[in-house]
Amino acid sequence: SGKVGSQPLRAAKFFLGAVVAQHHPYSLIGQPPTPVSEAEIREHVRAAITMFLARCGLRPEGDQFGLTENRAG
């Protein structure tokens, strides 16, 4: 069927690809043209999660994924 959620293995592969596609190749072939900050990585992962969940008909609520900066130390 057409829903990603009906094929869990395929959905997991799509999600993993969305998370690592942007920055992982640099770790394999060398440094990125400019350093990637932790904030940029978190934002990329946050966007990948939001995109994936939207495709599955869901949406994240609050910070259930632990992606907010820990300001307490």
XYZ file of N, CA, C and O in Angstrom:
292
model
N 0.839 -1.190 0.000
C 0.000 0.000 0.000
C 0.876 1.244 0.000
O 2.075 1.180 0.195
N 0.275 2.437 -0.136
C 1.016 3.663 -0.316
C 1.570 4.301 0.945
O 2.476 5.107 0.881
N 1.057 3.973 2.105
C 1.529 4.605 3.349
C 2.883 4.034 3.755
O 3.103 2.838 3.732
N 3.784 4.919 4.152
C 5.098 4.494 4.613
C 4.970 3.588 5.823
O 5.678 2.595 5.951
N 4.042 3.900 6.715
C 3.868 3.125 7.942
C 3.451 1.686 7.711
O 3.587 0.858 8.598
N 2.943 1.359 6.525
C 2.529 -0.010 6.246
C 3.712 -0.896 5.886
O 3.573 -2.097 5.772
N 4.889 -0.294 5.719
C 6.107 -1.033 5.402
C 7.208 -0.568 6.358
O 8.029 0.292 6.019
N 7.244 -1.121 7.573
C 8.140 -0.594 8.604
C 9.622 -0.606 8.230
O 10.344 0.334 8.553
N 10.107 -1.641 7.577
C 11.529 -1.684 7.217
C 11.871 -0.588 6.218
O 12.869 0.120 6.366
N 11.017 -0.428 5.229
C 11.240 0.637 4.237
C 11.165 2.010 4.921
O 11.980 2.890 4.660
N 10.203 2.184 5.811
C 10.063 3.451 6.529
C 11.324 3.740 7.344
O 11.819 4.865 7.362
N 11.853 2.725 8.016
C 13.069 2.910 8.809
C 14.249 3.309 7.927
O 15.039 4.181 8.284
N 14.375 2.701 6.760
C 15.458 3.044 5.829
C 15.305 4.477 5.324
O 16.294 5.215 5.234
N 14.097 4.891 4.999
C 13.858 6.265 4.552
C 14.224 7.258 5.656
O 14.858 8.275 5.410
N 13.805 6.937 6.891
C 14.086 7.840 8.000
C 15.591 7.957 8.237
O 16.129 9.057 8.357
N 16.271 6.833 8.283
C 17.718 6.860 8.496
C 18.416 7.645 7.390
O 19.315 8.451 7.649
N 17.984 7.445 6.155
C 18.555 8.200 5.042
C 18.341 9.693 5.193
O 19.243 10.490 4.938
N 17.172 10.081 5.645
C 16.883 11.512 5.824
C 17.750 12.121 6.911
O 18.180 13.264 6.806
N 18.037 11.347 7.946
C 18.838 11.868 9.056
C 20.301 11.997 8.671
O 20.936 13.009 8.930
N 20.862 10.983 8.023
C 22.309 10.990 7.770
C 22.719 11.569 6.429
O 23.890 11.887 6.231
N 21.807 11.739 5.508
C 22.165 12.135 4.144
C 22.917 13.450 4.054
O 23.802 13.590 3.223
N 22.609 14.400 4.892
C 23.198 15.725 4.786
C 24.648 15.771 5.249
O 25.501 16.335 4.589
N 24.969 15.182 6.393
C 26.276 15.383 7.002
C 27.170 14.146 7.039
O 28.385 14.266 7.121
N 26.607 12.963 6.994
C 27.400 11.748 7.121
C 28.454 11.574 6.027
O 29.572 11.155 6.331
N 28.177 11.883 4.776
C 29.220 11.698 3.751
C 30.517 12.449 4.066
O 31.600 11.968 3.755
N 30.414 13.603 4.696
C 31.626 14.346 5.047
C 32.504 13.565 6.012
O 33.725 13.642 5.951
N 31.880 12.815 6.906
C 32.677 12.031 7.847
C 33.363 10.865 7.138
O 34.353 10.341 7.627
N 32.846 10.484 5.999
C 33.449 9.396 5.232
C 34.552 9.876 4.298
O 35.539 9.176 4.081
N 34.390 11.084 3.733
C 35.347 11.549 2.721
C 36.170 12.746 3.154
O 37.041 13.187 2.429
N 35.903 13.285 4.311
C 36.679 14.431 4.783
C 35.796 15.453 5.453
O 34.608 15.259 5.639
N 36.403 16.544 5.814
C 35.700 17.595 6.522
C 34.749 18.365 5.609
O 35.023 18.521 4.421
N 33.645 18.883 6.171
C 32.749 19.726 5.375
C 33.441 21.037 5.014
O 34.430 21.405 5.646
N 32.959 21.729 3.984
C 33.571 23.001 3.593
C 33.636 24.004 4.742
O 34.595 24.747 4.859
N 32.623 24.008 5.587
C 32.623 24.819 6.808
C 32.196 23.901 7.946
O 31.384 22.984 7.738
N 32.725 24.121 9.133
C 32.349 23.262 10.265
C 30.838 23.279 10.503
O 30.199 24.319 10.375
N 30.300 22.133 10.851
C 28.870 22.008 11.134
C 28.684 22.074 12.642
O 29.291 21.303 13.379
N 27.861 23.008 13.078
C 27.645 23.170 14.514
C 26.653 22.129 15.031
O 25.870 21.555 14.269
N 26.686 21.914 16.326
C 25.732 21.004 16.941
C 24.309 21.498 16.710
O 23.393 20.706 16.473
N 24.114 22.817 16.742
C 22.782 23.390 16.504
C 22.292 23.067 15.091
O 21.115 22.754 14.896
N 23.192 23.130 14.092
C 22.808 22.794 12.714
C 22.424 21.324 12.599
O 21.459 20.982 11.912
N 23.176 20.461 13.266
C 22.860 19.028 13.233
C 21.515 18.780 13.887
O 20.679 18.056 13.349
N 21.292 19.396 15.048
C 20.005 19.223 15.734
C 18.840 19.708 14.862
O 17.799 19.069 14.795
N 19.014 20.840 14.201
C 17.957 21.367 13.346
C 17.684 20.421 12.172
O 16.541 20.187 11.795
N 18.743 19.859 11.602
C 18.576 18.913 10.498
C 17.812 17.671 10.964
O 16.880 17.219 10.290
N 18.196 17.128 12.119
C 17.510 15.944 12.645
C 16.061 16.282 12.964
O 15.149 15.514 12.648
N 15.827 17.443 13.567
C 14.456 17.885 13.882
C 13.613 17.944 12.596
O 12.466 17.487 12.570
N 14.183 18.508 11.531
C 13.452 18.611 10.260
C 13.193 17.224 9.663
O 12.107 16.970 9.124
N 14.162 16.321 9.773
C 13.974 14.957 9.255
C 12.856 14.242 10.011
O 12.018 13.557 9.409
N 12.828 14.407 11.325
C 11.775 13.791 12.135
C 10.413 14.352 11.743
O 9.454 13.602 11.539
N 10.325 15.673 11.625
C 9.057 16.313 11.266
C 8.576 15.842 9.904
O 7.397 15.507 9.732
N 9.480 15.782 8.925
C 9.123 15.325 7.580
C 8.640 13.876 7.607
O 7.613 13.531 7.016
N 9.379 13.021 8.310
C 9.025 11.608 8.380
C 7.664 11.405 9.037
O 6.812 10.684 8.521
N 7.465 12.052 10.178
C 6.192 11.892 10.874
C 5.024 12.445 10.054
O 3.936 11.864 10.059
N 5.246 13.541 9.342
C 4.186 14.100 8.498
C 3.785 13.099 7.428
O 2.595 12.929 7.133
N 4.762 12.415 6.858
C 4.465 11.417 5.822
C 3.675 10.243 6.393
O 2.885 9.608 5.715
N 3.915 9.975 7.689
C 3.200 8.891 8.366
C 1.864 9.361 8.938
O 1.169 8.597 9.597
N 1.528 10.640 8.713
C 0.269 11.171 9.205
C 0.316 11.588 10.663
O -0.721 11.699 11.303
N 1.532 11.818 11.195
C 1.693 12.211 12.587
C 2.429 13.535 12.647
O 2.955 14.014 11.658
N 2.482 14.123 13.832
C 3.302 15.316 14.010
C 3.880 15.304 15.415
O 3.237 14.863 16.360
N 5.123 15.773 15.548
C 5.746 15.767 16.874
C 5.085 16.786 17.788
O 4.613 17.818 17.331
N 5.050 16.469 19.065
C 4.499 17.396 20.051
C 5.572 17.715 21.067
O 6.174 16.817 21.647
N 5.839 18.996 21.278
C 6.834 19.410 22.254
C 8.221 18.926 21.874
O 8.588 18.887 20.714
N 8.968 18.492 22.862
C 10.330 18.030 22.636
C 10.455 16.555 22.996
O 11.372 16.155 23.696
N 9.537 15.753 22.520
C 9.543 14.342 22.870
C 10.745 13.600 22.297
O 11.003 12.463 22.657
N 11.534 14.255 21.426
C 12.687 13.604 20.827
C 13.987 14.037 21.479
O 15.056 13.628 21.050
N 13.939 14.890 22.499
C 15.130 15.302 23.202
C 16.082 16.129 22.365
O 17.294 16.042 22.516
N 15.545 16.957 21.482
C 16.396 17.733 20.575
C 16.607 19.165 21.016
O 17.325 19.905 20.377
N 16.007 19.560 22.130
C 16.198 20.911 22.630
C 17.524 20.974 23.378
O 17.883 20.042 24.081
N 18.219 22.059 23.203
C 19.493 22.236 23.903
C 19.279 22.105 25.405
O 18.322 22.630 25.947
N 20.175 21.400 26.074
C 20.123 21.286 27.535
C 20.846 22.483 28.123
O 22.057 22.524 28.181
N 20.111 23.456 28.573
C 20.695 24.700 29.068
C 21.083 24.596 30.547
O 21.741 25.469 31.074
N 20.655 23.537 31.221
C 20.947 23.408 32.637
C 22.403 23.009 32.886
O 22.913 23.136 33.972
N 23.075 22.498 31.855
C 24.477 22.184 32.044
C 24.732 20.789 31.731
O 25.650 20.169 31.751
